[in-house]
Amino acid sequence: MILGNLSIRYSERFYSALLSLYPPHFRIRFAPEMLQLFRDCCHDALEKGEVAVVVVLWLQVSRDLFISVVRERGRDLIRPIGAEHPLGGIVDVVLIPSMVTANLLALGPILTLLIGGGAIMASDQFVLTSGFFSFAIGSLAVAASIVITKLRPTVRLWVKLSA
Amino acid sequence: MNKQSKSNVAEKPVEHFLPLTPAVFHILLTLADSEAHGYAMMQEVTRRSGGTVRLGPGTLYGAISRLLEDGIIEESEERPDPEMDDTRRRYYRLTKLGGRVLAAETDRLADLVRAARSTKLVRKLKPA
């Protein structure tokens, strides 16, 4: 029984740590209830048998955790940007088009000139090359902006927890 | 759940939420007669399905999260028995929309079963 109680204690700690894999808004809302549910399941398992039953429970919970983390992360990615923070949404809406427009106007041609090393290019070749660079940098800017937006709640939570 | 999302949900027809997944249908069935917390839902679903549907914490609360967002269930402030119960637990209950969704899904499944039973093959293979 002592072994059983120990296994429950460490199982709870480990499960609590694993809950950090969920997106922040989901974790903040449901992690205490999920931990309580897991605790209840552990006690149920111990009533039915010894530590082996807790191991079987862990196998089931691991599968459930993997599937649900992937699902919730997926949902979090397709959630409208700035849905929870309107100000953040405005920044994203203004920031992304601004970055794309700015680099279309300036960065593409500048990069073409730099890579070309001052060599003389035909005008159509110059437009094509600078267009390619503009598109590549624009795509990177959009991707970076989305990643930053998605990481913002995690960073905020991390700052709050570490304060 | 804020008021704005609730009003958006109210505009959606019941058919928008159909068909329900087996897990969600079982959760709504559990909440049909009384409110319940997560652990009670989990046990009831396992019991009702004869062990064929087992909800883990992630699946259960993922479904609860979506149902709350859609306005199909809501958190209940009342406690069936505050002295006997852990105050950390949260109870959930069906909303009116949730009741309509459950009834519509039940009708849809009943129609499906009726259609299946009317086929010769199913009548022929019907277990004794």
Coordinates of N, CA, C and O in Angstrom, one line a residue, chain B residues 48-103:
Chain B
R48 N -22.5 3.3 -19.0 CA -23.5 3.2 -20.0 C -23.1 2.5 -21.2 O -23.9 1.8 -21.9
S49 N -21.8 2.7 -21.6 CA -21.4 2.1 -22.9 C -20.8 0.7 -22.7 O -20.3 0.1 -23.6
G50 N -21.0 0.2 -21.4 CA -20.4 -1.1 -21.2 C -18.9 -1.2 -21.3 O -18.4 -2.3 -21.7
G51 N -18.3 -0.1 -21.1 CA -16.8 -0.1 -21.2 C -16.3 0.1 -22.6 O -15.0 0.2 -22.8
T52 N -17.2 0.3 -23.6 CA -16.7 0.5 -25.0 C -16.2 1.9 -25.2 O -15.3 2.1 -26.1
V53 N -16.7 2.9 -24.5 CA -16.3 4.3 -24.6 C -15.6 4.6 -23.3 O -16.3 4.6 -22.3
R54 N -14.4 4.9 -23.3 CA -13.6 5.3 -22.1 C -13.0 6.7 -22.4 O -12.2 6.8 -23.3
L55 N -13.4 7.7 -21.6 CA -12.9 9.0 -21.8 C -11.8 9.3 -20.9 O -11.9 9.2 -19.7
G56 N -10.6 9.7 -21.4 CA -9.5 10.1 -20.6 C -9.7 11.6 -20.3 O -10.6 12.3 -20.8
P57 N -8.9 12.1 -19.3 CA -9.1 13.5 -18.9 C -9.0 14.5 -20.1 O -9.7 15.4 -20.2
G58 N -8.0 14.3 -21.0 CA -7.8 15.2 -22.1 C -9.0 15.2 -23.0 O -9.4 16.3 -23.5
T59 N -9.5 14.0 -23.4 CA -10.6 13.9 -24.3 C -11.8 14.5 -23.7 O -12.6 15.3 -24.3
L60 N -12.1 14.2 -22.4 CA -13.2 14.7 -21.7 C -13.2 16.2 -21.6 O -14.2 16.9 -22.0
Y61 N -12.1 16.8 -21.2 CA -12.1 18.3 -21.0 C -12.0 19.0 -22.3 O -12.4 20.2 -22.4
G62 N -11.4 18.3 -23.4 CA -11.4 18.9 -24.7 C -12.8 19.1 -25.2 O -13.2 20.1 -25.7
A63 N -13.6 18.0 -25.0 CA -15.0 18.0 -25.4 C -15.8 19.1 -24.6 O -16.6 19.8 -25.2
I64 N -15.6 19.1 -23.3 CA -16.2 20.1 -22.4 C -15.9 21.5 -22.9 O -16.8 22.4 -23.0
S65 N -14.6 21.7 -23.2 CA -14.2 23.1 -23.7 C -15.0 23.5 -24.9 O -15.5 24.6 -25.0
R66 N -15.1 22.6 -25.9 CA -15.9 22.9 -27.1 C -17.3 23.1 -26.8 O -18.0 24.0 -27.4
L67 N -17.9 22.3 -26.0 CA -19.3 22.4 -25.7 C -19.6 23.7 -24.9 O -20.7 24.3 -25.2
L68 N -18.7 24.1 -24.1 CA -18.9 25.4 -23.4 C -18.8 26.5 -24.4 O -19.7 27.5 -24.4
E69 N -17.9 26.5 -25.3 CA -17.7 27.5 -26.3 C -19.0 27.6 -27.2 O -19.4 28.7 -27.6
D70 N -19.6 26.4 -27.5 CA -20.7 26.4 -28.4 C -22.0 26.7 -27.6 O -23.1 26.8 -28.3
G71 N -21.9 26.8 -26.3 CA -23.1 27.2 -25.5 C -24.1 26.0 -25.4 O -25.2 26.1 -25.1
I72 N -23.5 24.8 -25.6 CA -24.3 23.5 -25.4 C -24.4 23.1 -24.0 O -25.4 22.6 -23.5
I73 N -23.4 23.3 -23.2 CA -23.4 23.1 -21.8 C -22.9 24.4 -21.1 O -22.3 25.3 -21.7
E74 N -23.2 24.5 -19.8 CA -22.7 25.6 -19.0 C -22.3 25.1 -17.6 O -22.7 24.1 -17.2
E75 N -21.5 26.0 -17.0 CA -21.1 25.6 -15.7 C -22.2 25.9 -14.7 O -22.9 27.0 -14.8
S76 N -22.4 25.0 -13.7 CA -23.5 25.2 -12.8 C -22.9 25.8 -11.5 O -21.9 25.3 -11.0
E77 N -23.6 26.8 -10.9 CA -23.2 27.3 -9.6 C -23.6 26.5 -8.5 O -23.1 26.5 -7.4
E78 N -24.7 25.8 -8.7 CA -25.3 25.0 -7.6 C -24.6 23.7 -7.3 O -24.0 23.1 -8.2
R79 N -24.6 23.3 -6.1 CA -23.9 22.0 -5.7 C -25.0 21.1 -5.2 O -25.8 21.5 -4.4
P80 N -25.0 19.8 -5.7 CA -26.1 18.9 -5.3 C -26.0 18.7 -3.8 O -27.1 18.7 -3.1
D81 N -24.8 18.6 -3.2 CA -24.7 18.4 -1.8 C -23.4 19.0 -1.3 O -22.4 18.3 -1.3
P82 N -23.4 20.3 -0.9 CA -22.1 20.9 -0.7 C -21.3 20.3 0.4 O -20.1 20.3 0.4
E83 N -22.0 19.7 1.4 CA -21.2 19.1 2.5 C -20.5 17.8 2.2 O -19.4 17.5 2.7
M84 N -21.1 17.1 1.2 CA -20.6 15.8 0.9 C -19.5 15.9 -0.3 O -18.8 15.0 -0.6
D85 N -19.5 17.1 -0.9 CA -18.7 17.2 -2.1 C -17.5 18.1 -2.0 O -17.4 18.9 -1.1
D86 N -16.5 17.8 -2.8 CA -15.3 18.6 -2.9 C -15.6 19.9 -3.6 O -16.1 19.9 -4.7
T87 N -15.3 21.0 -2.9 CA -15.7 22.3 -3.5 C -14.8 22.7 -4.7 O -15.2 23.6 -5.4
R88 N -13.7 22.0 -4.9 CA -12.9 22.3 -6.0 C -13.5 21.8 -7.3 O -13.1 22.2 -8.4
R89 N -14.4 20.9 -7.3 CA -15.0 20.3 -8.5 C -15.9 21.3 -9.1 O -16.6 22.1 -8.4
R90 N -16.0 21.3 -10.4 CA -16.9 22.2 -11.2 C -18.0 21.3 -11.7 O -17.7 20.2 -12.3
Y91 N -19.2 21.7 -11.6 CA -20.4 21.0 -12.2 C -20.8 21.6 -13.5 O -20.8 22.8 -13.7
Y92 N -21.3 20.8 -14.4 CA -21.8 21.2 -15.7 C -23.2 20.7 -15.9 O -23.6 19.7 -15.4
R93 N -24.0 21.5 -16.7 CA -25.3 21.1 -17.0 C -25.6 21.5 -18.5 O -25.0 22.4 -19.0
L94 N -26.7 20.9 -19.0 CA -27.1 21.2 -20.4 C -27.8 22.6 -20.4 O -28.5 22.9 -19.5
T95 N -27.6 23.3 -21.5 CA -28.4 24.5 -21.7 C -29.6 24.1 -22.5 O -29.7 23.0 -22.9
K96 N -30.5 25.1 -22.8 CA -31.6 24.8 -23.6 C -31.2 24.4 -25.0 O -31.8 23.4 -25.6
L97 N -30.2 25.1 -25.5 CA -29.7 24.7 -26.8 C -29.1 23.3 -26.8 O -29.4 22.5 -27.7
G98 N -28.4 22.9 -25.7 CA -27.9 21.6 -25.5 C -29.0 20.5 -25.5 O -28.8 19.5 -26.1
G99 N -30.1 20.8 -24.9 CA -31.2 19.9 -24.9 C -31.7 19.7 -26.3 O -32.0 18.5 -26.7
R100 N -31.8 20.8 -27.0 CA -32.4 20.6 -28.4 C -31.4 19.9 -29.3 O -31.8 19.1 -30.1
V101 N -30.1 20.1 -29.1 CA -29.1 19.4 -29.9 C -29.1 17.9 -29.5 O -29.1 17.0 -30.5
L102 N -29.3 17.6 -28.3 CA -29.3 16.1 -27.9 C -30.6 15.5 -28.5 O -30.5 14.4 -29.0
A103 N -31.7 16.2 -28.4 CA -33.0 15.6 -29.0 C -32.8 15.4 -30.5 O -33.3 14.4 -31.0

